[in-house]
């Protein structure tokens, strides 16, 4: 299984930190993306861990190139055009012809190896695309206002930013049928897009 860390976004909702790219925001002495990388590396579930950057995150790219994980061969870095999240993801999936892939955003600082292992165990190979979701009320009870809500039946859910792909034949991401795996876990509920969420993440970090 391959892990992709999506870290090439513009982070426009975090204008409070104009000079700092979102993946590099400091939480208790570490860059936010490091918590995600730690979770993936320590899980020992992946043959390759690839950070997907773009021209909008050039400082993050430089940070990764100088990181011990890169120099020790534990992570790779690939740059995209930064057109959009879905287009960059489609580009990578098609370029590398990957089979089983877990994609995760770089703004989930509470993620840990135990949760990653649970996600991999929940993986259902017959699904071409499975998104990890949470119940809307669970996310709100933590203190987060969801930016995107998905209606499934009569219930409302939030995307975690974690998706599992199981098909080697990727064309356009939007044409792949999406399935859902429910995981109400605080560690994947805190997706940092605002200053308030950044403060919440720092309070909840062990």
Short mmCIF file of N, CA and C in Angstrom, two decimals, residues 10-22 25-26 192-199 202:
data_model
loop_
_atom_site.label_atom_id
_atom_site.label_comp_id
_atom_site.label_asym_id
_atom_site.label_seq_id
_atom_site.Cartn_x
_atom_site.Cartn_y
_atom_site.Cartn_z
N UNK A 10 -3.39 25.99 -1.16
CA UNK A 10 -3.09 27.40 -0.91
C UNK A 10 -3.34 27.81 0.53
N UNK A 11 -4.17 27.05 1.24
CA UNK A 11 -4.45 27.40 2.64
C UNK A 11 -5.06 28.78 2.79
N UNK A 12 -5.99 29.14 1.92
CA UNK A 12 -6.50 30.51 1.88
C UNK A 12 -7.33 30.87 3.11
N UNK A 13 -7.86 29.87 3.82
CA UNK A 13 -8.68 30.18 5.00
C UNK A 13 -7.84 30.49 6.23
N UNK A 14 -6.53 30.27 6.14
CA UNK A 14 -5.66 30.57 7.27
C UNK A 14 -4.83 31.82 6.99
N UNK A 15 -5.51 32.89 6.62
CA UNK A 15 -4.81 34.14 6.30
C UNK A 15 -4.18 34.78 7.53
N UNK A 16 -4.54 34.29 8.72
CA UNK A 16 -3.94 34.80 9.96
C UNK A 16 -2.42 34.63 9.92
N UNK A 17 -1.96 33.58 9.18
CA UNK A 17 -0.52 33.31 9.08
C UNK A 17 -0.10 33.49 7.62
N UNK A 18 0.01 34.73 7.20
CA UNK A 18 0.27 35.00 5.78
C UNK A 18 1.63 34.51 5.32
N UNK A 19 2.62 34.52 6.19
CA UNK A 19 3.98 34.18 5.77
C UNK A 19 4.32 32.70 5.98
N UNK A 20 3.39 31.93 6.55
CA UNK A 20 3.67 30.53 6.86
C UNK A 20 2.69 29.64 6.09
N UNK A 21 3.23 28.69 5.34
CA UNK A 21 2.36 27.74 4.64
C UNK A 21 1.71 26.81 5.66
N UNK A 22 0.47 26.44 5.40
CA UNK A 22 -0.31 25.69 6.39
C UNK A 22 0.39 24.41 6.89
N UNK A 25 2.74 25.11 9.85
CA UNK A 25 2.31 25.75 11.10
C UNK A 25 2.81 24.96 12.30
N UNK A 26 3.31 25.68 13.28
CA UNK A 26 3.93 25.04 14.45
C UNK A 26 2.90 24.69 15.51
N UNK A 192 -7.44 21.10 10.23
CA UNK A 192 -7.11 22.51 10.51
C UNK A 192 -7.24 23.37 9.27
N UNK A 193 -8.28 24.20 9.25
CA UNK A 193 -8.48 25.16 8.17
C UNK A 193 -8.63 26.58 8.66
N UNK A 194 -8.79 26.74 9.98
CA UNK A 194 -8.97 28.08 10.56
C UNK A 194 -8.08 28.22 11.79
N UNK A 195 -7.92 29.46 12.23
CA UNK A 195 -7.12 29.72 13.43
C UNK A 195 -7.74 29.05 14.65
N UNK A 196 -9.07 29.05 14.72
CA UNK A 196 -9.76 28.39 15.83
C UNK A 196 -9.44 26.90 15.87
N UNK A 197 -9.45 26.26 14.70
CA UNK A 197 -9.16 24.83 14.63
C UNK A 197 -7.70 24.54 14.96
N UNK A 198 -6.82 25.48 14.61
CA UNK A 198 -5.42 25.33 14.96
C UNK A 198 -5.25 25.35 16.49
N UNK A 199 -5.94 26.28 17.14
CA UNK A 199 -5.87 26.36 18.60
C UNK A 199 -6.45 25.10 19.24
N UNK A 202 -4.00 22.21 18.94
CA UNK A 202 -2.90 22.32 19.88
C UNK A 202 -3.33 21.93 21.30
#
